[in-house]
Short mmCIF file of C-alpha atoms and ligand atoms in Angstrom, two decimals:
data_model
loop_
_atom_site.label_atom_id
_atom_site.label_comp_id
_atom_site.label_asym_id
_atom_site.label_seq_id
_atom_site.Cartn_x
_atom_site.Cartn_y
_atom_site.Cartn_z
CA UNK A 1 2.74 -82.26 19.47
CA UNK A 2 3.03 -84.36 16.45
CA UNK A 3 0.63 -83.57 13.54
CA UNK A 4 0.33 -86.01 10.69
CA UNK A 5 -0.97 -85.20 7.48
CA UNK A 6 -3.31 -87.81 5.44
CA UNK A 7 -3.86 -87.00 1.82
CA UNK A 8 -7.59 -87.05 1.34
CA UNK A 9 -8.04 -87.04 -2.15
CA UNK A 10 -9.84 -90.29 -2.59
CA UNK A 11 -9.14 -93.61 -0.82
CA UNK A 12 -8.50 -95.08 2.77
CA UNK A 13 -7.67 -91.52 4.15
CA UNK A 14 -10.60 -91.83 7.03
CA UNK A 15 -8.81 -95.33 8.07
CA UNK A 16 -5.42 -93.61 8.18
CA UNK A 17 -7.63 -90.53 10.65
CA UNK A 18 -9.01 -93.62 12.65
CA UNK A 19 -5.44 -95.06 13.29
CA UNK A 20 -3.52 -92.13 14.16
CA UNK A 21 -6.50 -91.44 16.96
CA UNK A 22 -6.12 -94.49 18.00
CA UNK A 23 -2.71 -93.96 19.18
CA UNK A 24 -3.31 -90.88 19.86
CA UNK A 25 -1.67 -88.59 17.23
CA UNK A 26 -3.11 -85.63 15.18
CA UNK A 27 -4.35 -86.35 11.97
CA UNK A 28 -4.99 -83.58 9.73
CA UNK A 29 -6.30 -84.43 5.82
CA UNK A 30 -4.73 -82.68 3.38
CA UNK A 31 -6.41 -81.73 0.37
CA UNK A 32 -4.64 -77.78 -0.39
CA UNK A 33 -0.89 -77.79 -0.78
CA UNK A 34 -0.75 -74.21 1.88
CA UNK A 35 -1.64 -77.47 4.58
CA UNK A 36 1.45 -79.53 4.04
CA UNK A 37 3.41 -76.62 5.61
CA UNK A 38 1.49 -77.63 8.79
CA UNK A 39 2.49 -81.07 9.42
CA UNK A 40 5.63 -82.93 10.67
CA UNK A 41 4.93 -85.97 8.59
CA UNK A 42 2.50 -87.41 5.83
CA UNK A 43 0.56 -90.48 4.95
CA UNK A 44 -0.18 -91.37 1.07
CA UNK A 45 -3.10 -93.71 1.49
CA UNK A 46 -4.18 -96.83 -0.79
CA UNK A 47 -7.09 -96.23 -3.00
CA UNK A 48 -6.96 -95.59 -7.03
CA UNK A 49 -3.66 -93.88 -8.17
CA UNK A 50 -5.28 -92.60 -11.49
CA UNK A 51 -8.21 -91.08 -9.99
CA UNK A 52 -5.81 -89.60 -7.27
CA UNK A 53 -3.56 -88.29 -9.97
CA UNK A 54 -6.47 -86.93 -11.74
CA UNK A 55 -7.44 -85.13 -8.92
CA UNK A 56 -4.19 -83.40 -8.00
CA UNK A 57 -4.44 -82.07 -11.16
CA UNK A 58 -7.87 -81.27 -10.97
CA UNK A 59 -7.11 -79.06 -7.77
CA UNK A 60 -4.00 -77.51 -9.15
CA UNK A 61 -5.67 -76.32 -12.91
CA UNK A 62 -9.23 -75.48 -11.38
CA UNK A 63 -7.81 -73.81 -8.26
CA UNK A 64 -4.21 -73.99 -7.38
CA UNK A 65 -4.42 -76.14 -4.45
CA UNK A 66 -2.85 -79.39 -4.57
CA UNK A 67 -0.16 -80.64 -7.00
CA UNK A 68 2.89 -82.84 -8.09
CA UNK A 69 5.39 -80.33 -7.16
CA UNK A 70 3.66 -79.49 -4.31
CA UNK A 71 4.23 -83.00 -3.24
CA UNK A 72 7.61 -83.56 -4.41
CA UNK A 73 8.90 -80.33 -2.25
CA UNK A 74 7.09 -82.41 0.88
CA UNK A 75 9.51 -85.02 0.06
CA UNK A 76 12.25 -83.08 -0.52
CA UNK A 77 12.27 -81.33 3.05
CA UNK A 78 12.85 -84.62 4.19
CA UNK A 79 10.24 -85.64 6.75
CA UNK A 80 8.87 -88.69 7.03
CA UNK A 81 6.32 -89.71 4.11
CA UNK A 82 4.26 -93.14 3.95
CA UNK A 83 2.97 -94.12 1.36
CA UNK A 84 0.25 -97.63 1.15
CA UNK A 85 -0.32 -99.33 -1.80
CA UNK A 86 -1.38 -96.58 -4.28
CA UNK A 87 0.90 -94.13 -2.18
CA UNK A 88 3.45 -96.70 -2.58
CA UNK A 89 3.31 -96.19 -6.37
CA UNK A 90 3.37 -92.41 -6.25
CA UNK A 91 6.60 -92.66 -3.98
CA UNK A 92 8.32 -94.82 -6.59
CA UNK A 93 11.00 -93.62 -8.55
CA UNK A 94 9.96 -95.86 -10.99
CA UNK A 95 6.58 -97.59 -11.60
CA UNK A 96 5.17 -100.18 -14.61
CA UNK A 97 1.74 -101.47 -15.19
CA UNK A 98 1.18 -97.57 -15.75
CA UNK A 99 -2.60 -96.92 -17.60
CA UNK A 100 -1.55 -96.32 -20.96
CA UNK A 101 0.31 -92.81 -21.60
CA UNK A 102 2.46 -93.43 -18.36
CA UNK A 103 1.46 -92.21 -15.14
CA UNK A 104 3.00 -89.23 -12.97
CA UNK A 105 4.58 -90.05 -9.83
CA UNK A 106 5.72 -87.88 -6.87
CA UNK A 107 9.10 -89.88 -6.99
CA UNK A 108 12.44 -90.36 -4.03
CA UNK A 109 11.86 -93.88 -2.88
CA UNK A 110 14.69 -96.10 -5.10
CA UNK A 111 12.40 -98.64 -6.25
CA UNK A 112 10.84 -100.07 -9.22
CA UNK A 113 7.05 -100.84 -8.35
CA UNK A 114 4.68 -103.07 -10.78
CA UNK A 115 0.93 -101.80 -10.34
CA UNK A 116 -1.83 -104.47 -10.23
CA UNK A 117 0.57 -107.44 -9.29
CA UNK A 118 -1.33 -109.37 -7.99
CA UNK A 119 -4.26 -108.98 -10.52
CA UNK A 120 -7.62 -107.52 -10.58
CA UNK A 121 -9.86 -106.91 -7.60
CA UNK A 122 -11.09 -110.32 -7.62
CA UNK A 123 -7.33 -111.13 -6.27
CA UNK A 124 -7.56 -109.78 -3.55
CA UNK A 125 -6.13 -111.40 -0.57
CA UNK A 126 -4.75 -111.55 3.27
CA UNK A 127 -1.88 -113.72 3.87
CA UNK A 128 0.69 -113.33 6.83
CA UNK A 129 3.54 -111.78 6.42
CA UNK A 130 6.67 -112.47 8.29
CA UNK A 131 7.99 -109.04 9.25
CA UNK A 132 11.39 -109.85 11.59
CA UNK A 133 12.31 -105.81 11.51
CA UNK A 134 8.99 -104.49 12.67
CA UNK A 135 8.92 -107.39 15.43
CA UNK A 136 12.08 -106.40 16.77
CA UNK A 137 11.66 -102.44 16.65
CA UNK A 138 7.76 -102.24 17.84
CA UNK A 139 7.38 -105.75 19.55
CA UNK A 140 4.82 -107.97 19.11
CA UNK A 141 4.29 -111.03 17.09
CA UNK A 142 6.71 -111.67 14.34
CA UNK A 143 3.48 -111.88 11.54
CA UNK A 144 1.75 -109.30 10.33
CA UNK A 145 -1.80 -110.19 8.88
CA UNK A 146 -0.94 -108.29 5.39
CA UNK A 147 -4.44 -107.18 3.28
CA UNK A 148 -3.67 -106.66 -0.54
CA UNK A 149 -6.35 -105.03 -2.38
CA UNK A 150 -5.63 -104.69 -5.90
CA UNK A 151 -2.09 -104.79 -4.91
CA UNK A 152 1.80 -103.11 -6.23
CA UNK A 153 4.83 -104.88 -6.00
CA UNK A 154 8.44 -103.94 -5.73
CA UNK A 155 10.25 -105.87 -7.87
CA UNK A 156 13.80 -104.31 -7.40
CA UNK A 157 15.48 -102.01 -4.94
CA UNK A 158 18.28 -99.55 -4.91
CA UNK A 159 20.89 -99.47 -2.27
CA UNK A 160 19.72 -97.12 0.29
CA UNK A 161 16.25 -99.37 0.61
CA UNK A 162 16.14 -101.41 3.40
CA UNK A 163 13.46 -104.35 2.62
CA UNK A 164 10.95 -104.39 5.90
CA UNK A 165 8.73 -107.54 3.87
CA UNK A 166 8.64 -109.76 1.36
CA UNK A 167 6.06 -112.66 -0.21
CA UNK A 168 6.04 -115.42 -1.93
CA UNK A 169 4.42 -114.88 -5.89
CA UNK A 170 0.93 -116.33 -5.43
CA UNK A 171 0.41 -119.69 -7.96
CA UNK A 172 -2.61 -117.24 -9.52
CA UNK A 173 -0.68 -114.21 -10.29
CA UNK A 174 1.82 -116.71 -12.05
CA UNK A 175 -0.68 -118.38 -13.92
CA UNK A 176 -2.19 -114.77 -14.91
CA UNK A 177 1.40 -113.35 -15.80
CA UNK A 178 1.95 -115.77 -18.07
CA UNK A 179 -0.70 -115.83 -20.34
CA UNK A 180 0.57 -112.18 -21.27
CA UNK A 181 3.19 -113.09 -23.71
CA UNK A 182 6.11 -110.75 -23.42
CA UNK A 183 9.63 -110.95 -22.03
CA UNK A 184 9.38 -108.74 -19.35
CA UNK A 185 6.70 -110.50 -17.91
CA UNK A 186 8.69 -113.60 -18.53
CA UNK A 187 11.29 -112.44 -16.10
CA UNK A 188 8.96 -111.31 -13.63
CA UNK A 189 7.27 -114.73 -13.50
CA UNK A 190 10.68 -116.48 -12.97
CA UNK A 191 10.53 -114.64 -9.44
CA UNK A 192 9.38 -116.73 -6.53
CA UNK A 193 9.06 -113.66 -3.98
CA UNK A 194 7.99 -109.70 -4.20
CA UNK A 195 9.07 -106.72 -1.73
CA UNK A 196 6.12 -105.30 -0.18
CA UNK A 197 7.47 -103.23 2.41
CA UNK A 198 10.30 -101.07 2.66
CA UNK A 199 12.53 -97.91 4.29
CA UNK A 200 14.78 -95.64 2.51
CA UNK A 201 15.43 -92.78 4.77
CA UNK A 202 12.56 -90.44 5.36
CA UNK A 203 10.51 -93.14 3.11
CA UNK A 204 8.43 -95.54 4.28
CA UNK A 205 6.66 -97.66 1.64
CA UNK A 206 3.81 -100.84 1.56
CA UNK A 207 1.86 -102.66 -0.77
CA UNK A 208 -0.30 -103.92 1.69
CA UNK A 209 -2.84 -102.17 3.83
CA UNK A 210 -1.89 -101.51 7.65
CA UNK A 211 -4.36 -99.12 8.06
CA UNK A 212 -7.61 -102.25 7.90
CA UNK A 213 -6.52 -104.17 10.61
CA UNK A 214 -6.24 -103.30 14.23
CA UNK A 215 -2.51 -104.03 14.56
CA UNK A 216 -1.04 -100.56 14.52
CA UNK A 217 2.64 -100.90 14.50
CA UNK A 218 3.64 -99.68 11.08
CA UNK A 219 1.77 -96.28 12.47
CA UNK A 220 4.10 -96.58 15.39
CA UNK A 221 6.76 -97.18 13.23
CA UNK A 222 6.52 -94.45 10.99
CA UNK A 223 6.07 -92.01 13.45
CA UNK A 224 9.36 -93.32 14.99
CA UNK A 225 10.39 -92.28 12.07
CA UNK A 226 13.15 -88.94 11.86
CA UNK A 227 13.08 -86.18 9.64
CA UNK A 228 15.86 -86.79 7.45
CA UNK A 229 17.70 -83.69 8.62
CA UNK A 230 17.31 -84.01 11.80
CA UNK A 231 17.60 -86.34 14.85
CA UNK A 232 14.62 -85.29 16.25
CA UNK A 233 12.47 -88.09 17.24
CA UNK A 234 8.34 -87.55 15.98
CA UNK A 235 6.43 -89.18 18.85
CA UNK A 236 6.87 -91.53 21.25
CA UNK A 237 4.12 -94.41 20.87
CA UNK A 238 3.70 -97.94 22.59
CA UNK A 239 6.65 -100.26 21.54
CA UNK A 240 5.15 -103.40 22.49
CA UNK A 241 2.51 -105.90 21.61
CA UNK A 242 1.58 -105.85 25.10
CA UNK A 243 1.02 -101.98 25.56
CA UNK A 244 -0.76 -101.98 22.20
CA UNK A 245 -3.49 -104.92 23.25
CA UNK A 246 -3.81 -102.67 26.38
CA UNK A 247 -4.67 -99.66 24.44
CA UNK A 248 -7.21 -101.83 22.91
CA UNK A 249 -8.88 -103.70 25.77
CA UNK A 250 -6.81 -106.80 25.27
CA UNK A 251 -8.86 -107.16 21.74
CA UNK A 252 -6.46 -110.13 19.66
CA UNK A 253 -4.62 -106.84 17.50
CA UNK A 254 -4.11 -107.78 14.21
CA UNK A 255 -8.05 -108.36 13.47
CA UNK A 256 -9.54 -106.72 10.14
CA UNK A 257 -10.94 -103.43 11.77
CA UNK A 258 -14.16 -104.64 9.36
CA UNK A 259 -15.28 -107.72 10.80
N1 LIG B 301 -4.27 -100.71 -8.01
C1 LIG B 301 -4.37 -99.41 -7.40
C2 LIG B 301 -3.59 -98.36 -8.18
O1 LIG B 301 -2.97 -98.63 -9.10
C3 LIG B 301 -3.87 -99.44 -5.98
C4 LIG B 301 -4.82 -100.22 -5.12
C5 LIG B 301 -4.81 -99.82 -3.69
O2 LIG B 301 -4.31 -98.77 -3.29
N2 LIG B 301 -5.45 -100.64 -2.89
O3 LIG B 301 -3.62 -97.23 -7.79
#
């Protein structure tokens, strides 16, 4: 059986857990590198990439559980990693809006990531996202009710990346970016859409925040996902809209799991 590990440093870890039981996978949270050896696949939740940064190295000085390399030889063997919102930024090659003094990231997926986008906290916003790919390999609607908390974008891509979403630059966030008077913000605010999803081989990457809504087929899909590899196939999991309502009592499935 498939086991999933869920990073549980800080953040949405225990809505990751909830997910994965709710279609009926193993979750296991991670918190000592020896664990990672355990799992066929792992999820980076969203939550504060500083303080999770902080905390890897916490673990790894005080005690040597948990660390960068550690990590970065997870992604290396090539199975599937997922990575939402502040797990997005760790998975980036490349990542500005850093906290002053740069910050360290684990690193493989080809993209360039801006932290804090969208703003501050106050930002913070749902909007549906039109998400053609996921539609067409898990079913369902063609939407996806997309919650941004403090949010990354992607603002370019290498080759191997496969864009899953994109959305348009909120009138806010433009108005924000340019009161900050430099040319590299000029560029960005030019820019009339940002990634927010994306797939680059064993990497699976989001801005947003699948795990707070009921709609769980970015789960499914990532657990499609293969180890790099290998063509071995992680778990089979319902592929349609219609299985997935059924699994939850016809409830409408995209829903904020907080209502
Ligand atoms: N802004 C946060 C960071 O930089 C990410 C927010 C989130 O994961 N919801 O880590």
């Amino acid at each position: 059986m498939t086991t999933v590990g869920v990073l549980a440093l800080q953040g949405s870890f225990n809505e990751h857990m909830a997910a994965l039981r709710r279609i009926g996978v193993k979750g296991v949270e991670i918190r000592k590198a020896e664990q990672l050896q355990a799992v066929d696949a792992l999820i980076i939740p969203g939550g504060e990439s500083t303080t999770m940064a902080k905390l890897a190295h916490y673990h790894n000085l005080v005690r040597p559980l948990l660390s960068f390399p550690a990590l970065r030889e997870f992604v290396s063997t090539g199975k599937p990693v997922w990575g939402t919102c502040a797990g997005l930024i760790f998975l980036a090659n490349k990542a500005i809006g850093q906290k002053s003094g740069g910050q360290e990231l684990i690193g493989g997926l080809d993209c360039i990531v801006n932290r804090n986008f969208f703003g501050s906290q106050l930002q913070s916003f749902e909007t549906e996202l039109s998400v053609p790919k996921l539609a067409e390999e898990e079913g369902g609607p063609k939407g996806f009710r997309g919650v941004f908390i403090r949010a990354p974008a992607i603002l370019e891509v290498g080759p191997d990346v496969e864009i899953l979403a994109d959305c348009p630059v909120p009138l806010e966030t433009k108005k924000s970016i340019m009161s900050v008077d430099n040319g590299q913000e000029e560029e960005i605010v030019s820019r009339e859409r940002v990634i927010v999803a994306v797939r680059q081989g064993n990497l699976l990457g989001t801005a947003f925040h699948p795990e707070l809504t009921t709609d769980l087929r970015w789960h499914s899909l990532f657990l499609k996902m293969k180890k790099d590899s290998s063509d071995r196939c992680l778990q089979r999991v319902p592929t349609s809209g219609t299985d997935l309502e059924d699994s939850l009592g016809k409830r409408p499935f995209d829903l904020p799991i907080y209502e």
